[in-house]
mmCIF file of C-alpha atoms and ligand atoms in Angstrom:
data_model
loop_
_atom_site.group_PDB
_atom_site.id
_atom_site.type_symbol
_atom_site.label_atom_id
_atom_site.label_comp_id
_atom_site.label_asym_id
_atom_site.label_seq_id
_atom_site.Cartn_x
_atom_site.Cartn_y
_atom_site.Cartn_z
ATOM 1 C CA MET A 1 17.099 8.368 2.330
ATOM 2 C CA SER A 2 14.004 7.698 4.407
ATOM 3 C CA ALA A 3 10.720 8.440 2.637
ATOM 4 C CA LEU A 4 8.531 7.376 5.565
ATOM 5 C CA THR A 5 9.399 6.694 9.182
ATOM 6 C CA VAL A 6 6.925 5.428 11.761
ATOM 7 C CA SER A 7 8.066 5.362 15.388
ATOM 8 C CA GLY A 8 6.367 4.147 18.532
ATOM 9 C CA LEU A 9 2.914 4.147 16.958
ATOM 10 C CA ALA A 10 -0.078 3.094 19.071
ATOM 11 C CA VAL A 11 -3.655 3.123 17.780
ATOM 12 C CA SER A 12 -6.901 2.100 19.496
ATOM 13 C CA TYR A 13 -10.522 1.755 18.526
ATOM 14 C CA GLY A 14 -12.062 2.964 21.799
ATOM 15 C CA ALA A 15 -10.966 0.411 24.373
ATOM 16 C CA VAL A 16 -9.605 -1.983 21.717
ATOM 17 C CA ALA A 17 -5.869 -1.494 21.169
ATOM 18 C CA ALA A 18 -5.003 -2.339 17.536
ATOM 19 C CA LEU A 19 -1.339 -1.250 17.283
ATOM 20 C CA HIS A 20 1.319 -1.162 20.001
ATOM 21 C CA ASP A 21 4.668 0.567 19.674
ATOM 22 C CA VAL A 22 4.976 -0.029 15.927
ATOM 23 C CA SER A 23 8.083 1.347 14.227
ATOM 24 C CA LEU A 24 9.071 0.961 10.600
ATOM 25 C CA GLU A 25 10.922 2.704 7.834
ATOM 26 C CA VAL A 26 10.477 2.908 4.071
ATOM 27 C CA ARG A 27 13.449 4.274 2.141
ATOM 28 C CA GLN A 28 13.251 6.020 -1.182
ATOM 29 C CA GLY A 29 12.715 3.541 -4.040
ATOM 30 C CA GLU A 30 12.065 0.539 -1.799
ATOM 31 C CA ILE A 31 9.191 -1.883 -1.673
ATOM 32 C CA VAL A 32 8.551 -2.706 1.966
ATOM 33 C CA SER A 33 6.023 -5.411 2.790
ATOM 34 C CA VAL A 34 4.119 -5.829 6.033
ATOM 35 C CA ILE A 35 2.765 -9.327 6.371
ATOM 36 C CA GLY A 36 0.422 -10.658 9.025
ATOM 37 C CA GLY A 37 -2.769 -12.621 9.415
ATOM 38 C CA ASN A 38 -6.338 -11.473 9.839
ATOM 39 C CA GLY A 39 -6.733 -8.732 12.399
ATOM 40 C CA ALA A 40 -2.967 -8.237 12.868
ATOM 41 C CA GLY A 41 -3.410 -4.492 12.386
ATOM 42 C CA LYS A 42 -2.264 -4.063 8.774
ATOM 43 C CA THR A 43 -5.198 -1.938 7.604
ATOM 44 C CA THR A 44 -5.076 0.088 10.816
ATOM 45 C CA LEU A 45 -1.402 0.840 10.167
ATOM 46 C CA LEU A 46 -1.986 2.125 6.629
ATOM 47 C CA LYS A 47 -5.090 4.103 7.597
ATOM 48 C CA THR A 48 -3.159 5.790 10.389
ATOM 49 C CA ILE A 49 -0.251 6.704 8.113
ATOM 50 C CA ALA A 50 -2.782 8.077 5.591
ATOM 51 C CA GLY A 51 -4.487 10.236 8.222
ATOM 52 C CA VAL A 52 -7.778 8.324 8.187
ATOM 53 C CA LEU A 53 -7.205 7.277 11.821
ATOM 54 C CA ARG A 54 -5.478 9.288 14.542
ATOM 55 C CA PRO A 55 -2.726 7.632 16.549
ATOM 56 C CA ALA A 56 -2.877 7.652 20.349
ATOM 57 C CA VAL A 57 0.893 8.141 20.429
ATOM 58 C CA GLY A 58 3.776 7.935 17.989
ATOM 59 C CA ARG A 59 5.468 9.790 15.203
ATOM 60 C CA ILE A 60 4.977 9.469 11.452
ATOM 61 C CA ALA A 61 7.546 11.347 9.412
ATOM 62 C CA ALA A 62 7.338 11.752 5.654
ATOM 63 C CA ASP A 63 10.410 13.313 4.081
ATOM 64 C CA GLY A 64 11.413 14.525 7.534
ATOM 65 C CA ARG A 65 8.091 16.243 8.337
ATOM 66 C CA ASP A 66 5.796 14.953 11.125
ATOM 67 C CA ILE A 67 2.425 14.063 9.618
ATOM 68 C CA ALA A 68 0.912 12.129 12.574
ATOM 69 C CA GLY A 69 -2.645 13.243 13.301
ATOM 70 C CA ARG A 70 -2.951 15.377 10.150
ATOM 71 C CA PRO A 71 -6.183 14.932 8.168
ATOM 72 C CA SER A 72 -6.176 12.539 5.219
ATOM 73 C CA TRP A 73 -6.517 15.246 2.534
ATOM 74 C CA TRP A 74 -3.439 16.991 3.944
ATOM 75 C CA VAL A 75 -1.433 13.776 4.040
ATOM 76 C CA ALA A 76 -2.473 12.975 0.459
ATOM 77 C CA ARG A 77 -1.398 16.416 -0.657
ATOM 78 C CA HIS A 78 1.987 15.907 0.977
ATOM 79 C CA GLY A 79 2.864 12.831 -0.990
ATOM 80 C CA ILE A 80 1.280 9.807 0.722
ATOM 81 C CA SER A 81 -1.288 8.020 -1.423
ATOM 82 C CA LEU A 82 -3.450 5.200 -0.006
ATOM 83 C CA VAL A 83 -4.921 2.537 -2.288
ATOM 84 C CA PRO A 84 -7.493 1.146 0.147
ATOM 85 C CA GLU A 85 -8.596 -2.401 0.689
ATOM 86 C CA GLY A 86 -11.673 -2.857 -1.480
ATOM 87 C CA ARG A 87 -10.194 -0.439 -4.075
ATOM 88 C CA GLY A 88 -12.677 2.429 -3.668
ATOM 89 C CA ILE A 89 -13.058 3.098 -7.379
ATOM 90 C CA PHE A 90 -16.259 4.537 -8.878
ATOM 91 C CA GLY A 91 -17.901 1.759 -10.882
ATOM 92 C CA ASP A 92 -20.284 3.905 -12.899
ATOM 93 C CA GLN A 93 -17.554 6.329 -13.967
ATOM 94 C CA SER A 94 -15.164 5.635 -16.812
ATOM 95 C CA VAL A 95 -11.628 4.381 -16.303
ATOM 96 C CA HIS A 96 -10.392 7.762 -17.544
ATOM 97 C CA ASP A 97 -12.538 9.708 -15.066
ATOM 98 C CA ASN A 98 -11.404 7.492 -12.198
ATOM 99 C CA LEU A 99 -7.805 8.309 -13.117
ATOM 100 C CA VAL A 100 -8.542 12.022 -13.279
ATOM 101 C CA LEU A 101 -10.141 11.877 -9.815
ATOM 102 C CA GLY A 102 -6.930 10.349 -8.479
ATOM 103 C CA ALA A 103 -5.037 13.474 -9.413
ATOM 104 C CA SER A 104 -7.408 15.657 -7.387
ATOM 105 C CA ALA A 105 -5.498 14.684 -4.232
ATOM 106 C CA ARG A 106 -2.774 17.119 -5.242
ATOM 107 C CA ARG A 107 -2.770 20.672 -6.476
ATOM 108 C CA GLY A 108 -2.627 21.348 -10.187
ATOM 109 C CA THR A 109 -4.272 19.815 -13.177
ATOM 110 C CA VAL A 110 -4.056 16.359 -14.687
ATOM 111 C CA SER A 111 -1.549 16.184 -17.476
ATOM 112 C CA ALA A 112 -1.782 13.880 -20.468
ATOM 113 C CA ALA A 113 1.663 12.641 -19.410
ATOM 114 C CA ASP A 114 0.250 11.392 -16.083
ATOM 115 C CA ILE A 115 -2.434 9.399 -17.895
ATOM 116 C CA GLU A 116 0.115 8.065 -20.385
ATOM 117 C CA ARG A 117 2.419 6.941 -17.602
ATOM 118 C CA ALA A 118 -0.460 5.122 -15.879
ATOM 119 C CA LEU A 119 -1.427 3.382 -19.105
ATOM 120 C CA ALA A 120 2.184 2.435 -19.844
ATOM 121 C CA LEU A 121 2.379 0.763 -16.422
ATOM 122 C CA PHE A 122 -1.050 -0.858 -16.769
ATOM 123 C CA PRO A 123 -1.545 -1.500 -20.506
ATOM 124 C CA ALA A 124 -4.721 -3.537 -19.857
ATOM 125 C CA LEU A 125 -6.456 -0.268 -18.940
ATOM 126 C CA ALA A 126 -5.660 1.474 -22.227
ATOM 127 C CA ALA A 127 -8.292 -0.367 -24.246
ATOM 128 C CA LYS A 128 -10.879 0.309 -21.540
ATOM 129 C CA LEU A 129 -10.311 4.017 -21.016
ATOM 130 C CA GLY A 130 -13.877 4.995 -21.931
ATOM 131 C CA SER A 131 -15.577 2.012 -20.271
ATOM 132 C CA PRO A 132 -17.228 2.137 -16.861
ATOM 133 C CA ALA A 133 -14.847 0.881 -14.172
ATOM 134 C CA ALA A 134 -17.459 -1.686 -13.121
ATOM 135 C CA SER A 135 -17.023 -3.461 -16.474
ATOM 136 C CA LEU A 136 -13.369 -4.312 -15.698
ATOM 137 C CA SER A 137 -12.277 -7.665 -14.289
ATOM 138 C CA GLY A 138 -11.369 -7.767 -10.592
ATOM 139 C CA GLY A 139 -7.665 -7.689 -11.438
ATOM 140 C CA GLN A 140 -8.100 -4.736 -13.790
ATOM 141 C CA GLN A 141 -10.121 -2.884 -11.141
ATOM 142 C CA GLN A 142 -7.262 -3.375 -8.708
ATOM 143 C CA MET A 143 -4.800 -2.065 -11.312
ATOM 144 C CA LEU A 144 -7.065 0.936 -11.837
ATOM 145 C CA ALA A 145 -7.077 1.566 -8.086
ATOM 146 C CA VAL A 146 -3.262 1.480 -8.033
ATOM 147 C CA ALA A 147 -3.031 3.635 -11.173
ATOM 148 C CA ARG A 148 -5.418 6.139 -9.612
ATOM 149 C CA GLY A 149 -3.235 6.275 -6.500
ATOM 150 C CA LEU A 150 -0.245 7.053 -8.722
ATOM 151 C CA MET A 151 -2.016 9.957 -10.394
ATOM 152 C CA ALA A 152 -1.382 11.981 -7.239
ATOM 153 C CA ARG A 153 2.374 11.552 -7.975
ATOM 154 C CA PRO A 154 2.977 10.278 -4.443
ATOM 155 C CA ARG A 155 6.338 10.000 -2.745
ATOM 156 C CA VAL A 156 5.045 6.858 -1.065
ATOM 157 C CA LEU A 157 2.253 4.615 -2.305
ATOM 158 C CA LEU A 158 0.418 2.625 0.400
ATOM 159 C CA LEU A 159 -1.159 -0.583 -0.941
ATOM 160 C CA ASP A 160 -3.687 -2.364 1.284
ATOM 161 C CA GLU A 161 -4.044 -6.045 0.313
ATOM 162 C CA PRO A 162 -4.138 -5.569 -3.469
ATOM 163 C CA SER A 163 -4.640 -9.329 -3.958
ATOM 164 C CA LEU A 164 -7.768 -9.488 -1.791
ATOM 165 C CA GLY A 165 -10.666 -11.286 -3.456
ATOM 166 C CA LEU A 166 -8.731 -12.034 -6.655
ATOM 167 C CA ALA A 167 -8.337 -15.448 -8.255
ATOM 168 C CA PRO A 168 -4.672 -16.574 -8.103
ATOM 169 C CA MET A 169 -4.012 -15.763 -11.763
ATOM 170 C CA LEU A 170 -5.359 -12.217 -11.426
ATOM 171 C CA ALA A 171 -3.468 -11.735 -8.168
ATOM 172 C CA ARG A 172 -0.273 -12.717 -10.026
ATOM 173 C CA GLU A 173 -0.990 -10.040 -12.636
ATOM 174 C CA VAL A 174 -1.428 -7.434 -9.924
ATOM 175 C CA PHE A 175 1.868 -8.437 -8.285
ATOM 176 C CA ALA A 176 3.590 -8.277 -11.684
ATOM 177 C CA ALA A 177 2.211 -4.752 -12.099
ATOM 178 C CA ILE A 178 3.596 -3.778 -8.683
ATOM 179 C CA GLN A 179 6.964 -5.106 -9.836
ATOM 180 C CA ARG A 180 6.783 -2.718 -12.807
ATOM 181 C CA LEU A 181 6.161 0.176 -10.400
ATOM 182 C CA ARG A 182 9.418 -0.599 -8.650
ATOM 183 C CA ALA A 183 11.251 -0.410 -11.965
ATOM 184 C CA ASP A 184 9.608 2.998 -12.414
ATOM 185 C CA GLY A 185 11.070 4.170 -9.086
ATOM 186 C CA VAL A 186 7.849 4.257 -7.042
ATOM 187 C CA THR A 187 8.319 3.836 -3.287
ATOM 188 C CA ILE A 188 5.797 1.360 -1.881
ATOM 189 C CA LEU A 189 4.555 0.173 1.499
ATOM 190 C CA LEU A 190 2.559 -2.986 0.794
ATOM 191 C CA VAL A 191 0.455 -4.842 3.350
ATOM 192 C CA GLU A 192 -0.564 -8.360 2.374
ATOM 193 C CA GLN A 193 -1.863 -11.637 3.673
ATOM 194 C CA MET A 194 -0.327 -13.405 0.651
ATOM 195 C CA ALA A 195 3.070 -13.584 2.290
ATOM 196 C CA VAL A 196 4.906 -15.571 -0.387
ATOM 197 C CA GLN A 197 4.152 -13.019 -3.096
ATOM 198 C CA ALA A 198 4.625 -10.007 -0.833
ATOM 199 C CA LEU A 199 8.059 -11.258 0.289
ATOM 200 C CA ALA A 200 9.071 -12.095 -3.283
ATOM 201 C CA LEU A 201 8.440 -8.465 -4.300
ATOM 202 C CA ALA A 202 9.882 -6.707 -1.290
ATOM 203 C CA ASP A 203 13.315 -5.356 -0.463
ATOM 204 C CA ARG A 204 12.560 -5.455 3.262
ATOM 205 C CA ALA A 205 9.678 -6.765 5.340
ATOM 206 C CA TYR A 206 8.007 -6.542 8.726
ATOM 207 C CA VAL A 207 5.837 -9.184 10.369
ATOM 208 C CA LEU A 208 2.903 -7.826 12.338
ATOM 209 C CA GLU A 209 1.158 -9.987 14.904
ATOM 210 C CA ARG A 210 -1.608 -8.799 17.199
ATOM 211 C CA GLY A 211 -0.633 -5.194 16.590
ATOM 212 C CA ARG A 212 3.108 -5.603 17.220
ATOM 213 C CA VAL A 213 6.110 -5.898 14.922
ATOM 214 C CA ILE A 214 7.557 -9.286 15.861
ATOM 215 C CA LEU A 215 10.186 -9.515 13.134
ATOM 216 C CA GLU A 216 11.844 -7.240 10.588
ATOM 217 C CA GLY A 217 14.679 -7.496 8.123
ATOM 218 C CA SER A 218 15.561 -7.992 4.505
ATOM 219 C CA ALA A 219 12.826 -9.846 2.644
ATOM 220 C CA GLN A 220 15.217 -12.768 2.318
ATOM 221 C CA THR A 221 15.920 -12.923 6.068
ATOM 222 C CA VAL A 222 12.201 -12.814 6.837
ATOM 223 C CA ARG A 223 11.488 -15.459 4.183
ATOM 224 C CA GLU A 224 14.039 -17.801 5.716
ATOM 225 C CA ASN A 225 12.884 -17.324 9.318
ATOM 226 C CA PRO A 226 11.554 -20.678 10.604
ATOM 227 C CA ALA A 227 8.644 -19.077 12.498
ATOM 228 C CA VAL A 228 7.585 -17.214 9.332
ATOM 229 C CA ILE A 229 7.851 -20.378 7.274
ATOM 230 C CA ASP A 230 5.630 -22.215 9.780
ATOM 231 C CA ALA A 231 3.053 -19.471 10.214
ATOM 232 C CA TYR A 232 2.841 -17.841 6.780
ATOM 233 C CA LEU A 233 4.696 -19.723 4.075
ATOM 234 C CA GLY A 234 3.809 -23.343 4.796
ATOM 235 C CA ARG A 235 6.362 -26.018 5.606
ATOM 236 C CA ARG A 236 8.938 -26.858 3.005
ATOM 237 C CA VAL A 237 9.068 -30.485 1.929
HETATM 238 P P1 LIG B 301 -7.553 -7.941 7.860
HETATM 239 O O1 LIG B 301 -6.567 -8.685 7.062
HETATM 240 O O2 LIG B 301 -8.638 -8.794 8.408
HETATM 241 O O3 LIG B 301 -8.039 -6.681 7.230
HETATM 242 P P2 LIG B 301 -5.751 -6.360 9.444
HETATM 243 O O4 LIG B 301 -4.409 -6.925 9.728
HETATM 244 O O5 LIG B 301 -5.863 -5.343 8.386
HETATM 245 O O6 LIG B 301 -6.762 -7.540 9.191
HETATM 246 P P3 LIG B 301 -7.074 -4.460 11.120
HETATM 247 O O7 LIG B 301 -8.272 -4.391 10.247
HETATM 248 O O8 LIG B 301 -6.142 -3.326 11.138
HETATM 249 O O9 LIG B 301 -6.257 -5.792 10.819
HETATM 250 O O10 LIG B 301 -7.588 -4.751 12.604
HETATM 251 C C1 LIG B 301 -6.701 -4.761 13.747
HETATM 252 C C2 LIG B 301 -7.512 -4.979 15.019
HETATM 253 O O11 LIG B 301 -8.376 -3.880 15.242
HETATM 254 C C3 LIG B 301 -8.407 -6.208 14.979
HETATM 255 O O12 LIG B 301 -8.413 -6.782 16.273
HETATM 256 C C4 LIG B 301 -9.778 -5.652 14.648
HETATM 257 O O13 LIG B 301 -10.786 -6.457 15.203
HETATM 258 C C5 LIG B 301 -9.734 -4.284 15.317
HETATM 259 N N1 LIG B 301 -10.567 -3.315 14.569
HETATM 260 C C6 LIG B 301 -10.418 -2.959 13.280
HETATM 261 N N2 LIG B 301 -11.326 -2.018 12.936
HETATM 262 C C7 LIG B 301 -12.051 -1.777 14.042
HETATM 263 C C8 LIG B 301 -13.146 -0.903 14.347
HETATM 264 N N3 LIG B 301 -13.649 -0.073 13.432
HETATM 265 N N4 LIG B 301 -13.643 -0.937 15.612
HETATM 266 C C9 LIG B 301 -13.127 -1.762 16.547
HETATM 267 N N5 LIG B 301 -12.085 -2.593 16.333
HETATM 268 C C10 LIG B 301 -11.573 -2.614 15.114
#
């Protein structure tokens, strides 16, 4: 069953067109990766799905309901949670309080079970619950950002370049944590420049270039595509 369907999406910043006729689907329980270089339109795509940007044309359906052009708070309340590039956590607030804030995107109160689930998925955060978020390592801050996104109990979690700015070892930890989310049944749309890791995690993938989807398929098909190998994965020896 489709959790998120984007069809014919076009987005511009004034006269600058950033996305052209983009269509994609995320099914329940899948990890779908969108890979593409700098400026391909990855952040624009996630921001538009999350209601931060308005599309010029196109349809965005979440669980069968059209959400295109709705404000971000409404989209968040209807099950789409964006973990933005740069994380957006509050450094002077504790890890616990950052998690609690994540739940404010939906109605109802935070339950201890929500916090426990987040800590089970990201055990590194458990020992730091009372510490200011700024005291965490970069990798832990990214895990906190993802955990906070989960607190809204989203139907689809949108992850914008979770590896950005992390040393390779910390990036690996973040990708391992995303793998655990899949086992927990979370549906994820992941945009990444680190194509090797993003394709290793994904069930299906899309390649975005200059605002257009130029290739889509199972992660394995995309991984084996010669143009993808040349442009994103490096030549095999
Ligand atoms: P990156 O990996 O660098 O974040 P990206 O794939 O996320 O790249 P976007 O940030 O979505 O790409 O940018 C897509 C296009 O839109 C680029 O050409 C970019 O220059 C342009 N763009 C992005 N934000 C703005 C803005 N606020 N005003 C004007 N143009 C913008």
